[in-house]
Coordinates of C-alpha atoms in Angstrom, one line a residue:
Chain A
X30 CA 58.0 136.9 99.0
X31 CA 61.0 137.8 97.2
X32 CA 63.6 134.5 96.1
X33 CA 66.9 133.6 94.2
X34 CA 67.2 130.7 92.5
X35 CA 71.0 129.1 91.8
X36 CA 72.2 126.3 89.8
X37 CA 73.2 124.0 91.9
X38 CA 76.8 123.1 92.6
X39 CA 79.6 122.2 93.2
X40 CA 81.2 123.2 89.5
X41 CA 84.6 122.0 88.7
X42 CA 86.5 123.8 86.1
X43 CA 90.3 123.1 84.2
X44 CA 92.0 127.1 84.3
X45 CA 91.0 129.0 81.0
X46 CA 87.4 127.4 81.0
X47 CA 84.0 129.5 80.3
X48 CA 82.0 130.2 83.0
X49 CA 78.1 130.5 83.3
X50 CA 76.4 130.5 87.0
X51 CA 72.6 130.2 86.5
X52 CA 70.6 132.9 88.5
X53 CA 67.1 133.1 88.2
X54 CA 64.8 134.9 90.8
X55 CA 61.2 136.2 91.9
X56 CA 60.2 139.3 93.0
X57 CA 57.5 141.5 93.6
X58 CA 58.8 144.8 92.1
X59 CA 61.7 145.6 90.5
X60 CA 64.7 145.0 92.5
X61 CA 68.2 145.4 91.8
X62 CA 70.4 142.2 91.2
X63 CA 74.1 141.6 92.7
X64 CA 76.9 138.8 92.4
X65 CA 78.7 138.5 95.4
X66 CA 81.7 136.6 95.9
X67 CA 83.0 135.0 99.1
X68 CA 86.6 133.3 99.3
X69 CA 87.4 130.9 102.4
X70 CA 86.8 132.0 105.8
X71 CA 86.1 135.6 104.5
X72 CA 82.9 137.9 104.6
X73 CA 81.0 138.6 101.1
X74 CA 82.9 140.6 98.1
X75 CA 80.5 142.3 95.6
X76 CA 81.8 141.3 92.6
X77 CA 79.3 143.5 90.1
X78 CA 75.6 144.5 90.2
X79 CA 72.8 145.6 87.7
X80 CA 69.5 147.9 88.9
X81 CA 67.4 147.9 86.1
X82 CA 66.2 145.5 83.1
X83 CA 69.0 144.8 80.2
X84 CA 72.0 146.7 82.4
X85 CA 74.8 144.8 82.0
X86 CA 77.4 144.3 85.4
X87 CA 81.0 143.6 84.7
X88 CA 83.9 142.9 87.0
X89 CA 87.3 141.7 86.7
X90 CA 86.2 140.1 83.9
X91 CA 83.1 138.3 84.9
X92 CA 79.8 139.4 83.4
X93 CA 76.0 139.3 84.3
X94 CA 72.8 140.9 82.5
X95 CA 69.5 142.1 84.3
X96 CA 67.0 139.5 82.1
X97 CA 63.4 140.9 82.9
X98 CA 61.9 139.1 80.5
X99 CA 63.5 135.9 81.9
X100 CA 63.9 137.3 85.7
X101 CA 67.3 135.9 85.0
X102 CA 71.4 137.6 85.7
X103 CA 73.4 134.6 85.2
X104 CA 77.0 135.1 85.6
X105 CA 79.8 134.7 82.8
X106 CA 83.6 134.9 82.7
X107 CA 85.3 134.1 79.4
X108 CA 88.1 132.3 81.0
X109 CA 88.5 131.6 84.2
X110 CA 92.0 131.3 87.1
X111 CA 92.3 129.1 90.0
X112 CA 92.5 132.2 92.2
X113 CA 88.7 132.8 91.0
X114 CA 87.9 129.6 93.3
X115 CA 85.4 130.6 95.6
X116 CA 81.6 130.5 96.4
X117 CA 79.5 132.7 94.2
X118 CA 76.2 134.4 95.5
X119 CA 73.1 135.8 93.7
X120 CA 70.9 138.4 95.3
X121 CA 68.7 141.5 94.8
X122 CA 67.4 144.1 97.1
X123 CA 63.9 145.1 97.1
X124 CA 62.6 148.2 96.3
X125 CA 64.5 151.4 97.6
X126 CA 63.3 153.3 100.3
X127 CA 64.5 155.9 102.5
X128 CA 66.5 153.7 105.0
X129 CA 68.4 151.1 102.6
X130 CA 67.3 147.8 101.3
X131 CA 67.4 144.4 102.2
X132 CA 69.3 141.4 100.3
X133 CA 67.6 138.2 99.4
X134 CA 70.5 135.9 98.2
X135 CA 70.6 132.3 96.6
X136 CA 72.6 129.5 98.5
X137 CA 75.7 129.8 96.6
X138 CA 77.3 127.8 94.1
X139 CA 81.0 126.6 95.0
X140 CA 83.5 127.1 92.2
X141 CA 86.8 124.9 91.8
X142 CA 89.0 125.7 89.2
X143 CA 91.8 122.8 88.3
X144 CA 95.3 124.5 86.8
Chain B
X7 CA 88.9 154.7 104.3
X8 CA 87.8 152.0 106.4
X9 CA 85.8 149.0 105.6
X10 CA 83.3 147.2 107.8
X11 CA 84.8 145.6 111.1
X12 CA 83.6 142.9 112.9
X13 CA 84.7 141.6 117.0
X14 CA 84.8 139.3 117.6
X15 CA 86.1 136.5 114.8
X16 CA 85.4 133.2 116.6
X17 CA 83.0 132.3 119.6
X18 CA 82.1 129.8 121.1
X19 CA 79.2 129.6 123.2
X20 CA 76.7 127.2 125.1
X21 CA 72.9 126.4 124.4
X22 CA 71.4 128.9 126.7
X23 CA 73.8 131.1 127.2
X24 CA 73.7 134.7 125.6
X25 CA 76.4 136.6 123.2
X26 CA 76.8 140.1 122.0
X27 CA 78.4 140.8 118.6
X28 CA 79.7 143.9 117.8
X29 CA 80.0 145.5 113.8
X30 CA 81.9 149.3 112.9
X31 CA 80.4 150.2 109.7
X32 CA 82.5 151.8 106.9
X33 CA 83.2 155.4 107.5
X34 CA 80.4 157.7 106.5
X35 CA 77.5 154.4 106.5
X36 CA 74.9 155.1 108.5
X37 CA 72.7 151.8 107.8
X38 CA 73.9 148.7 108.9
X39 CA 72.4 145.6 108.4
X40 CA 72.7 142.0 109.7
X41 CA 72.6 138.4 108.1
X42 CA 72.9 134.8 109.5
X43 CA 74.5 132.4 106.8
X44 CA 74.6 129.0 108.3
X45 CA 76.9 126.5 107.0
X46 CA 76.8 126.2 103.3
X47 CA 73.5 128.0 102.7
X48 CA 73.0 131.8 101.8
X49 CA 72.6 134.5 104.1
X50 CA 69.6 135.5 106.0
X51 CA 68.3 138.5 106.5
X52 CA 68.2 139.3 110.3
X53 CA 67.6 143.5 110.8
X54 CA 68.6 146.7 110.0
X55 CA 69.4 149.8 112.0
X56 CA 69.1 153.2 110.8
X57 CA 68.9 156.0 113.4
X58 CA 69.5 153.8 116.0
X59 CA 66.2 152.3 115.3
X60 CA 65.1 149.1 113.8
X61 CA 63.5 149.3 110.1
X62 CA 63.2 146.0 109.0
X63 CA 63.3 142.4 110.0
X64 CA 63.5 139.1 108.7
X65 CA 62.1 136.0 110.1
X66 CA 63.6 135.6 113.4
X67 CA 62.8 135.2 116.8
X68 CA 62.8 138.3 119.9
X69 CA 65.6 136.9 121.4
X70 CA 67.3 138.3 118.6
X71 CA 67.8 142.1 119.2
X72 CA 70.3 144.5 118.2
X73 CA 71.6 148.1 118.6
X74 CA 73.0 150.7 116.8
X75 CA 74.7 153.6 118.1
X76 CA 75.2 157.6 117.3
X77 CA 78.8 156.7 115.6
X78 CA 76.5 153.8 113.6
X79 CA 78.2 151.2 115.1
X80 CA 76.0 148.6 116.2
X81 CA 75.7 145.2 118.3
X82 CA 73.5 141.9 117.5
X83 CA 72.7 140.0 120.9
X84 CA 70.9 136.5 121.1
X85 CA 69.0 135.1 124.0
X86 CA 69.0 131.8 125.1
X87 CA 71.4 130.7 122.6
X88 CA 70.0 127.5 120.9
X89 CA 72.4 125.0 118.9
X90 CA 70.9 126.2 115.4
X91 CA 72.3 130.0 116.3
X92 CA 75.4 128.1 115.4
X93 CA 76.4 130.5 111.8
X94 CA 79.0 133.0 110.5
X95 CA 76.7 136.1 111.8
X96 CA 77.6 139.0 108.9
X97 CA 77.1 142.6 109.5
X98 CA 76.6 145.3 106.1
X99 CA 77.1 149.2 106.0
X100 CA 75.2 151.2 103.0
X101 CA 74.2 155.0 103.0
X102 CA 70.9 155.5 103.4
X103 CA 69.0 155.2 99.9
X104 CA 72.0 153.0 98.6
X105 CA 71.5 149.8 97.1
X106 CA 74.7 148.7 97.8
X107 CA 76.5 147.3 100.8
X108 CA 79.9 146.5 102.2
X109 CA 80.3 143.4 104.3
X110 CA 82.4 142.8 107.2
X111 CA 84.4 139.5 107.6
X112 CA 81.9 137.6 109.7
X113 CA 81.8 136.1 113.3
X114 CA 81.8 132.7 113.5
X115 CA 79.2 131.8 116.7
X116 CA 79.5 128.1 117.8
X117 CA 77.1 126.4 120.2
X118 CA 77.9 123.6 121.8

């Protein structure tokens, strides 16, 4: 079946550091790929998204690019803010079909950023 | 327009006992879908609703059922409530043939 793979955390940053999440998953078809984002004691935020190979997702500065080649969408930000502490989710949808799609999603990767 | 809202926020429960949860999807949604995500892992995949019927299901038990309504609100309920059911229980809205969806805050089940 369908799986996300994440780079295992926790990640400690210092404010104004680069950021690269590792995603790497396996599936069947071609699925579309999300980032979602999930700040304490809140429900999950989609932070940006990609549905086919070499589509590029950007968001309030963070970045991630549908690999096929690699099956990888790794997540970048160029500098990063305390307030982007938070846990950061991988996950795609299988293939789309008349009544919606489901989400497969890594376990997370929790992200502390020092000022 | 309203986002996904989800009653109650906290519960807490006893092994054996039964619970309803209840989701309003964002306005115009008409699939709603539900996830488990026990403490510090991802989400599960649980079920989705879509004409107030199920279309899809992860790997849970019966006792898990659910609902969804002619307004697309829907309900999750759990049988015989185990200590494991213990999760922040997350309900999704997407348009049909969407790829996206919208997350409600969560209810956070206890089981003592």
């Amino acid at each position: 079946g369908d799986s996300v793979t994440q780079m295992e955390g926790p990640v400690t940053l210092s404010e104004e550091a680069f950021l690269t999440i590792n995603c790497t998953y396996t599936a069947t078809g071609y699925p579309s790929l999300f980032w979602y984002v999930q700040y304490p004691g809140e429900g999950l935020q989609l932070l940006l998204k990609a549905t086919k190979a070499d589509d590029k997702g950007s968001n309030k500065g963070f970045e991630a690019t549908y690999r096929k080649e690699t099956t990888s969408f790794h997540l970048e930000k160029g500098s990063v803010q305390v307030s982007d502490s938070a846990v950061y989710f991988c996950a795609l949808s299988d293939e789309e079909e008349t009544s919606g799609s489901r989400l497969t999603f890594g376990e997370g990767t929790q992200l502390t950023v020092n000022p | 327009e309203t986002g996904v809202t989800q009653s109650p926020t906290h519960l807490i429960k006893t092994r054996g006992q039964q619970v309803t949860l209840r989701c309003s999807s964002q306005s115009g949604h008409n699939t709603v879908s539900w996830y488990q995500q026990a403490l510090g892992q991802g989400p599960q995949f649980i079920f989705q609703y879509y004409r107030e019927e199920e279309n899809g299901r992860g790997n849970f038990p019966p006792r898990f059922s659910g609902l969804q309504f002619p307004n697309y609100s829907s309900e999750l309920n759990v049988n015989a409530l185990e200590l494991d059911d213990s999760a922040l229980y997350l309900c999704a809205s997407s348009l049909v043939g969407a790829i996206t969806q919208y997350f409600g805050p969560g209810t956070r089940l206890t089981v003592l």
